[in-house]
């Protein structure tokens, strides 16, 4: 059975699971202007980072990339990641088990 979710219906908190199960883990990240998440990693996962509103500055291993609403970035979870929001922003992150390539 497919799962359906509306981002607008999720609770107003920083990190919110989108679906009931974690296969693959899918999270909505909401940051207010100036907020950032400290550097961390997710070994064993590939990550798709999709900005849905605003824009985010995504630091990966110390190099910063700007991602606007409607843009996506994919990267290995073994990298240090630190998102920052220069304006109120939200993103959806999908954590998929890393491939063997």
mmCIF file of N, CA and C in Angstrom:
data_model
loop_
_atom_site.group_PDB
_atom_site.id
_atom_site.type_symbol
_atom_site.label_atom_id
_atom_site.label_comp_id
_atom_site.label_asym_id
_atom_site.label_seq_id
_atom_site.Cartn_x
_atom_site.Cartn_y
_atom_site.Cartn_z
ATOM 1 N N UNK A 1 0.846 -1.179 0.000
ATOM 2 C CA UNK A 1 0.000 0.000 0.000
ATOM 3 C C UNK A 1 0.893 1.244 0.000
ATOM 4 N N UNK A 2 0.699 2.169 -0.893
ATOM 5 C CA UNK A 2 1.522 3.383 -0.899
ATOM 6 C C UNK A 2 1.199 4.273 0.292
ATOM 7 N N UNK A 3 2.202 4.992 0.747
ATOM 8 C CA UNK A 3 1.998 5.961 1.827
ATOM 9 C C UNK A 3 1.926 7.354 1.216
ATOM 10 N N UNK A 4 1.063 8.186 1.754
ATOM 11 C CA UNK A 4 0.869 9.545 1.252
ATOM 12 C C UNK A 4 1.035 10.507 2.420
ATOM 13 N N UNK A 5 1.695 11.632 2.189
ATOM 14 C CA UNK A 5 1.878 12.634 3.238
ATOM 15 C C UNK A 5 1.835 14.020 2.617
ATOM 16 N N UNK A 6 1.332 14.976 3.372
ATOM 17 C CA UNK A 6 1.346 16.380 2.966
ATOM 18 C C UNK A 6 2.246 17.124 3.938
ATOM 19 N N UNK A 7 3.261 17.790 3.430
ATOM 20 C CA UNK A 7 4.201 18.493 4.312
ATOM 21 C C UNK A 7 3.482 19.502 5.191
ATOM 22 N N UNK A 8 2.457 20.152 4.661
ATOM 23 C CA UNK A 8 1.725 21.166 5.432
ATOM 24 C C UNK A 8 0.975 20.563 6.620
ATOM 25 N N UNK A 9 0.719 19.262 6.598
ATOM 26 C CA UNK A 9 -0.013 18.608 7.683
ATOM 27 C C UNK A 9 0.890 18.095 8.801
ATOM 28 N N UNK A 10 2.211 18.163 8.617
ATOM 29 C CA UNK A 10 3.136 17.656 9.629
ATOM 30 C C UNK A 10 3.251 18.641 10.783
ATOM 31 N N UNK A 11 3.578 18.164 11.994
ATOM 32 C CA UNK A 11 3.748 19.061 13.142
ATOM 33 C C UNK A 11 4.843 20.095 12.887
ATOM 34 N N UNK A 12 4.681 21.261 13.477
ATOM 35 C CA UNK A 12 5.640 22.368 13.291
ATOM 36 C C UNK A 12 6.811 22.194 14.245
ATOM 37 N N UNK A 13 7.739 21.330 13.895
ATOM 38 C CA UNK A 13 8.961 21.129 14.673
ATOM 39 C C UNK A 13 10.131 21.065 13.707
ATOM 40 N N UNK A 14 11.350 21.131 14.248
ATOM 41 C CA UNK A 14 12.537 21.188 13.384
ATOM 42 C C UNK A 14 12.669 19.953 12.511
ATOM 43 N N UNK A 15 12.663 18.766 13.093
ATOM 44 C CA UNK A 15 12.800 17.516 12.335
ATOM 45 C C UNK A 15 11.557 16.672 12.549
ATOM 46 N N UNK A 16 10.906 16.301 11.469
ATOM 47 C CA UNK A 16 9.671 15.530 11.550
ATOM 48 C C UNK A 16 9.718 14.366 10.571
ATOM 49 N N UNK A 17 9.524 13.129 11.048
ATOM 50 C CA UNK A 17 9.415 12.017 10.108
ATOM 51 C C UNK A 17 8.202 12.248 9.202
ATOM 52 N N UNK A 18 8.353 11.966 7.927
ATOM 53 C CA UNK A 18 7.267 12.179 6.974
ATOM 54 C C UNK A 18 6.335 10.968 6.939
ATOM 55 N N UNK A 19 6.892 9.758 6.989
ATOM 56 C CA UNK A 19 6.105 8.532 6.932
ATOM 57 C C UNK A 19 6.237 7.767 8.238
ATOM 58 N N UNK A 20 5.319 6.826 8.473
ATOM 59 C CA UNK A 20 5.329 6.061 9.721
ATOM 60 C C UNK A 20 6.526 5.128 9.822
ATOM 61 N N UNK A 21 6.973 4.579 8.709
ATOM 62 C CA UNK A 21 8.106 3.662 8.735
ATOM 63 C C UNK A 21 9.363 4.369 8.232
ATOM 64 N N UNK A 22 10.508 3.828 8.547
ATOM 65 C CA UNK A 22 11.790 4.411 8.155
ATOM 66 C C UNK A 22 12.408 3.685 6.968
ATOM 67 N N UNK A 23 11.614 3.261 6.012
ATOM 68 C CA UNK A 23 12.135 2.534 4.860
ATOM 69 C C UNK A 23 11.672 3.185 3.583
ATOM 70 N N UNK A 24 12.403 4.063 2.943
ATOM 71 C CA UNK A 24 13.591 4.710 3.498
ATOM 72 C C UNK A 24 13.180 5.834 4.453
ATOM 73 N N UNK A 25 14.077 6.141 5.373
ATOM 74 C CA UNK A 25 13.818 7.213 6.322
ATOM 75 C C UNK A 25 13.647 8.516 5.541
ATOM 76 N N UNK A 26 12.571 9.243 5.813
ATOM 77 C CA UNK A 26 12.258 10.494 5.127
ATOM 78 C C UNK A 26 11.893 11.524 6.184
ATOM 79 N N UNK A 27 12.594 12.659 6.188
ATOM 80 C CA UNK A 27 12.438 13.661 7.240
ATOM 81 C C UNK A 27 12.228 15.036 6.628
ATOM 82 N N UNK A 28 11.306 15.800 7.219
ATOM 83 C CA UNK A 28 11.198 17.203 6.849
ATOM 84 C C UNK A 28 12.033 18.011 7.847
ATOM 85 N N UNK A 29 12.880 18.895 7.333
ATOM 86 C CA UNK A 29 13.725 19.761 8.153
ATOM 87 C C UNK A 29 13.232 21.194 7.978
ATOM 88 N N UNK A 30 12.835 21.831 9.076
ATOM 89 C CA UNK A 30 12.395 23.228 9.044
ATOM 90 C C UNK A 30 13.366 24.055 9.875
ATOM 91 N N UNK A 31 13.914 25.086 9.270
ATOM 92 C CA UNK A 31 14.827 25.983 9.979
ATOM 93 C C UNK A 31 14.357 27.418 9.797
ATOM 94 N N UNK A 32 14.402 28.189 10.871
ATOM 95 C CA UNK A 32 14.103 29.607 10.778
ATOM 96 C C UNK A 32 15.357 30.341 10.336
ATOM 97 N N UNK A 33 15.190 31.549 9.826
ATOM 98 C CA UNK A 33 16.316 32.346 9.346
ATOM 99 C C UNK A 33 17.417 32.399 10.401
ATOM 100 N N UNK A 34 18.629 32.049 9.996
ATOM 101 C CA UNK A 34 19.788 32.075 10.886
ATOM 102 C C UNK A 34 20.056 30.770 11.617
ATOM 103 N N UNK A 35 19.096 29.848 11.629
ATOM 104 C CA UNK A 35 19.296 28.569 12.305
ATOM 105 C C UNK A 35 20.212 27.672 11.486
ATOM 106 N N UNK A 36 20.962 26.830 12.186
ATOM 107 C CA UNK A 36 21.780 25.829 11.510
ATOM 108 C C UNK A 36 21.862 24.575 12.354
ATOM 109 N N UNK A 37 22.170 23.484 11.700
ATOM 110 C CA UNK A 37 22.335 22.197 12.372
ATOM 111 C C UNK A 37 23.837 21.946 12.456
ATOM 112 N N UNK A 38 24.349 21.618 13.653
ATOM 113 C CA UNK A 38 25.784 21.362 13.784
ATOM 114 C C UNK A 38 26.245 20.225 12.863
ATOM 115 N N UNK A 39 27.508 20.267 12.478
ATOM 116 C CA UNK A 39 28.080 19.253 11.582
ATOM 117 C C UNK A 39 27.907 17.859 12.188
ATOM 118 N N UNK A 40 27.483 16.941 11.342
ATOM 119 C CA UNK A 40 27.288 15.545 11.735
ATOM 120 C C UNK A 40 27.314 14.702 10.464
ATOM 121 N N UNK A 41 27.252 13.388 10.615
ATOM 122 C CA UNK A 41 27.253 12.509 9.443
ATOM 123 C C UNK A 41 26.243 11.390 9.632
ATOM 124 N N UNK A 42 25.958 10.686 8.545
ATOM 125 C CA UNK A 42 25.023 9.558 8.531
ATOM 126 C C UNK A 42 25.676 8.401 7.773
ATOM 127 N N UNK A 43 26.727 7.801 8.346
ATOM 128 C CA UNK A 43 27.420 6.709 7.650
ATOM 129 C C UNK A 43 26.454 5.584 7.275
ATOM 130 N N UNK A 44 26.701 4.986 6.118
ATOM 131 C CA UNK A 44 25.881 3.874 5.673
ATOM 132 C C UNK A 44 24.667 4.290 4.854
ATOM 133 N N UNK A 45 24.500 5.589 4.637
ATOM 134 C CA UNK A 45 23.350 6.075 3.878
ATOM 135 C C UNK A 45 23.784 6.977 2.738
ATOM 136 N N UNK A 46 22.998 6.982 1.679
ATOM 137 C CA UNK A 46 23.053 8.008 0.651
ATOM 138 C C UNK A 46 21.891 8.940 0.961
ATOM 139 N N UNK A 47 22.086 10.240 0.764
ATOM 140 C CA UNK A 47 21.081 11.230 1.158
ATOM 141 C C UNK A 47 20.666 12.057 -0.049
ATOM 142 N N UNK A 48 19.364 12.266 -0.171
ATOM 143 C CA UNK A 48 18.813 13.218 -1.128
ATOM 144 C C UNK A 48 18.261 14.370 -0.288
ATOM 145 N N UNK A 49 18.744 15.580 -0.576
ATOM 146 C CA UNK A 49 18.392 16.795 0.165
ATOM 147 C C UNK A 49 17.616 17.693 -0.795
ATOM 148 N N UNK A 50 16.313 17.865 -0.569
ATOM 149 C CA UNK A 50 15.437 18.614 -1.471
ATOM 150 C C UNK A 50 14.876 19.824 -0.726
ATOM 151 N N UNK A 51 15.278 21.012 -1.125
ATOM 152 C CA UNK A 51 14.749 22.237 -0.513
ATOM 153 C C UNK A 51 13.382 22.512 -1.145
ATOM 154 N N UNK A 52 12.360 22.622 -0.298
ATOM 155 C CA UNK A 52 11.001 22.837 -0.800
ATOM 156 C C UNK A 52 10.514 24.267 -0.588
ATOM 157 N N UNK A 53 11.148 25.012 0.317
ATOM 158 C CA UNK A 53 10.775 26.407 0.541
ATOM 159 C C UNK A 53 11.999 27.163 1.048
ATOM 160 N N UNK A 54 12.137 28.411 0.617
ATOM 161 C CA UNK A 54 13.283 29.221 1.040
ATOM 162 C C UNK A 54 14.539 28.801 0.302
ATOM 163 N N UNK A 55 15.647 28.830 1.030
ATOM 164 C CA UNK A 55 16.917 28.355 0.481
ATOM 165 C C UNK A 55 17.812 27.967 1.650
ATOM 166 N N UNK A 56 18.717 27.066 1.394
ATOM 167 C CA UNK A 56 19.629 26.611 2.447
ATOM 168 C C UNK A 56 21.056 26.633 1.943
ATOM 169 N N UNK A 57 21.950 26.843 2.892
ATOM 170 C CA UNK A 57 23.381 26.722 2.653
ATOM 171 C C UNK A 57 23.781 25.390 3.274
ATOM 172 N N UNK A 58 24.272 24.491 2.455
ATOM 173 C CA UNK A 58 24.607 23.153 2.919
ATOM 174 C C UNK A 58 26.113 22.986 2.920
ATOM 175 N N UNK A 59 26.689 22.877 4.107
ATOM 176 C CA UNK A 59 28.127 22.625 4.227
ATOM 177 C C UNK A 59 28.349 21.118 4.202
ATOM 178 N N UNK A 60 29.180 20.673 3.254
ATOM 179 C CA UNK A 60 29.577 19.268 3.145
ATOM 180 C C UNK A 60 31.087 19.215 3.252
ATOM 181 N N UNK A 61 31.572 18.609 4.326
ATOM 182 C CA UNK A 61 33.014 18.529 4.572
ATOM 183 C C UNK A 61 33.654 19.914 4.487
ATOM 184 N N UNK A 62 32.956 20.940 4.971
ATOM 185 C CA UNK A 62 33.504 22.291 5.033
ATOM 186 C C UNK A 62 33.312 23.134 3.789
ATOM 187 N N UNK A 63 32.849 22.537 2.683
ATOM 188 C CA UNK A 63 32.575 23.299 1.458
ATOM 189 C C UNK A 63 31.072 23.590 1.406
ATOM 190 N N UNK A 64 30.697 24.869 1.191
ATOM 191 C CA UNK A 64 29.297 25.269 1.253
ATOM 192 C C UNK A 64 28.670 25.378 -0.131
ATOM 193 N N UNK A 65 27.455 24.830 -0.228
ATOM 194 C CA UNK A 65 26.662 24.869 -1.460
ATOM 195 C C UNK A 65 25.341 25.559 -1.146
ATOM 196 N N UNK A 66 24.870 26.420 -2.044
ATOM 197 C CA UNK A 66 23.562 27.046 -1.888
ATOM 198 C C UNK A 66 22.541 26.250 -2.679
ATOM 199 N N UNK A 67 21.430 25.933 -2.022
ATOM 200 C CA UNK A 67 20.366 25.165 -2.655
ATOM 201 C C UNK A 67 19.073 25.958 -2.495
ATOM 202 N N UNK A 68 18.426 26.280 -3.603
ATOM 203 C CA UNK A 68 17.185 27.055 -3.598
ATOM 204 C C UNK A 68 15.981 26.115 -3.629
ATOM 205 N N UNK A 69 14.810 26.660 -3.312
ATOM 206 C CA UNK A 69 13.569 25.888 -3.373
ATOM 207 C C UNK A 69 13.434 25.252 -4.753
ATOM 208 N N UNK A 70 13.096 23.978 -4.769
ATOM 209 C CA UNK A 70 12.944 23.250 -6.012
ATOM 210 C C UNK A 70 14.208 22.549 -6.465
ATOM 211 N N UNK A 71 15.322 22.777 -5.777
ATOM 212 C CA UNK A 71 16.588 22.131 -6.138
ATOM 213 C C UNK A 71 16.878 20.982 -5.182
ATOM 214 N N UNK A 72 17.635 20.004 -5.684
ATOM 215 C CA UNK A 72 18.000 18.822 -4.908
ATOM 216 C C UNK A 72 19.497 18.595 -4.964
ATOM 217 N N UNK A 73 20.012 17.938 -3.943
ATOM 218 C CA UNK A 73 21.416 17.544 -3.924
ATOM 219 C C UNK A 73 21.471 16.128 -3.364
ATOM 220 N N UNK A 74 22.330 15.299 -3.943
ATOM 221 C CA UNK A 74 22.517 13.924 -3.477
ATOM 222 C C UNK A 74 23.971 13.752 -3.083
ATOM 223 N N UNK A 75 24.216 13.078 -1.945
ATOM 224 C CA UNK A 75 25.585 12.898 -1.457
ATOM 225 C C UNK A 75 25.634 11.729 -0.493
ATOM 226 N N UNK A 76 26.834 11.241 -0.238
ATOM 227 C CA UNK A 76 27.046 10.147 0.697
ATOM 228 C C UNK A 76 26.962 10.620 2.135
ATOM 229 N N UNK A 77 26.306 9.839 2.964
ATOM 230 C CA UNK A 77 26.114 10.207 4.358
ATOM 231 C C UNK A 77 27.358 10.145 5.217
ATOM 232 N N UNK A 78 28.465 9.637 4.657
ATOM 233 C CA UNK A 78 29.709 9.603 5.418
ATOM 234 C C UNK A 78 30.345 10.990 5.502
ATOM 235 N N UNK A 79 29.858 11.934 4.711
ATOM 236 C CA UNK A 79 30.391 13.301 4.715
ATOM 237 C C UNK A 79 29.817 14.080 5.898
ATOM 238 N N UNK A 80 30.591 15.050 6.410
ATOM 239 C CA UNK A 80 30.069 15.936 7.451
ATOM 240 C C UNK A 80 29.092 16.903 6.801
ATOM 241 N N UNK A 81 27.876 16.959 7.341
ATOM 242 C CA UNK A 81 26.811 17.797 6.796
ATOM 243 C C UNK A 81 26.374 18.810 7.852
ATOM 244 N N UNK A 82 26.161 20.043 7.424
ATOM 245 C CA UNK A 82 25.665 21.081 8.315
ATOM 246 C C UNK A 82 24.810 22.063 7.514
ATOM 247 N N UNK A 83 23.476 21.892 7.540
ATOM 248 C CA UNK A 83 22.617 22.835 6.842
ATOM 249 C C UNK A 83 22.391 24.108 7.656
ATOM 250 N N UNK A 84 22.276 25.232 6.941
ATOM 251 C CA UNK A 84 21.999 26.532 7.554
ATOM 252 C C UNK A 84 20.958 27.231 6.691
ATOM 253 N N UNK A 85 20.040 27.965 7.341
ATOM 254 C CA UNK A 85 18.992 28.675 6.616
ATOM 255 C C UNK A 85 19.204 30.182 6.726
ATOM 256 N N UNK A 86 19.542 30.862 5.626
ATOM 257 C CA UNK A 86 19.639 32.324 5.673
ATOM 258 C C UNK A 86 18.259 32.979 5.756
ATOM 259 N N UNK A 87 17.207 32.253 5.332
ATOM 260 C CA UNK A 87 15.815 32.693 5.438
ATOM 261 C C UNK A 87 15.004 31.504 5.947
ATOM 262 N N UNK A 88 13.793 31.743 6.442
ATOM 263 C CA UNK A 88 12.946 30.627 6.858
ATOM 264 C C UNK A 88 12.870 29.628 5.703
ATOM 265 N N UNK A 89 13.163 28.355 5.994
ATOM 266 C CA UNK A 89 13.280 27.352 4.931
ATOM 267 C C UNK A 89 12.838 25.987 5.418
ATOM 268 N N UNK A 90 12.498 25.138 4.451
ATOM 269 C CA UNK A 90 12.242 23.739 4.774
ATOM 270 C C UNK A 90 12.767 22.861 3.651
ATOM 271 N N UNK A 91 13.134 21.651 4.045
ATOM 272 C CA UNK A 91 13.681 20.680 3.097
ATOM 273 C C UNK A 91 13.159 19.305 3.462
ATOM 274 N N UNK A 92 13.165 18.410 2.493
ATOM 275 C CA UNK A 92 12.860 17.005 2.735
ATOM 276 C C UNK A 92 14.138 16.224 2.467
ATOM 277 N N UNK A 93 14.516 15.379 3.411
ATOM 278 C CA UNK A 93 15.702 14.544 3.281
ATOM 279 C C UNK A 93 15.278 13.084 3.224
ATOM 280 N N UNK A 94 15.827 12.350 2.257
ATOM 281 C CA UNK A 94 15.573 10.922 2.145
ATOM 282 C C UNK A 94 16.904 10.211 2.393
ATOM 283 N N UNK A 95 16.900 9.278 3.356
ATOM 284 C CA UNK A 95 18.087 8.515 3.743
ATOM 285 C C UNK A 95 17.919 7.088 3.216
ATOM 286 N N UNK A 96 18.672 6.732 2.188
ATOM 287 C CA UNK A 96 18.597 5.398 1.603
ATOM 288 C C UNK A 96 19.869 4.637 1.949
ATOM 289 N N UNK A 97 19.756 3.343 2.225
ATOM 290 C CA UNK A 97 20.973 2.566 2.495
ATOM 291 C C UNK A 97 21.959 2.738 1.334
ATOM 292 N N UNK A 98 23.215 2.963 1.681
ATOM 293 C CA UNK A 98 24.258 3.212 0.667
ATOM 294 C C UNK A 98 24.457 1.981 -0.194
ATOM 295 N N UNK A 99 24.702 2.244 -1.483
ATOM 296 C CA UNK A 99 25.001 1.161 -2.426
ATOM 297 C C UNK A 99 26.444 0.706 -2.287
ATOM 298 N N UNK A 100 26.784 -0.331 -3.002
ATOM 299 C CA UNK A 100 28.125 -0.890 -2.930
ATOM 300 C C UNK A 100 29.064 -0.352 -4.008
ATOM 301 N N UNK A 101 28.665 0.710 -4.749
ATOM 302 C CA UNK A 101 29.501 1.217 -5.836
ATOM 303 C C UNK A 101 30.496 2.189 -5.379
#
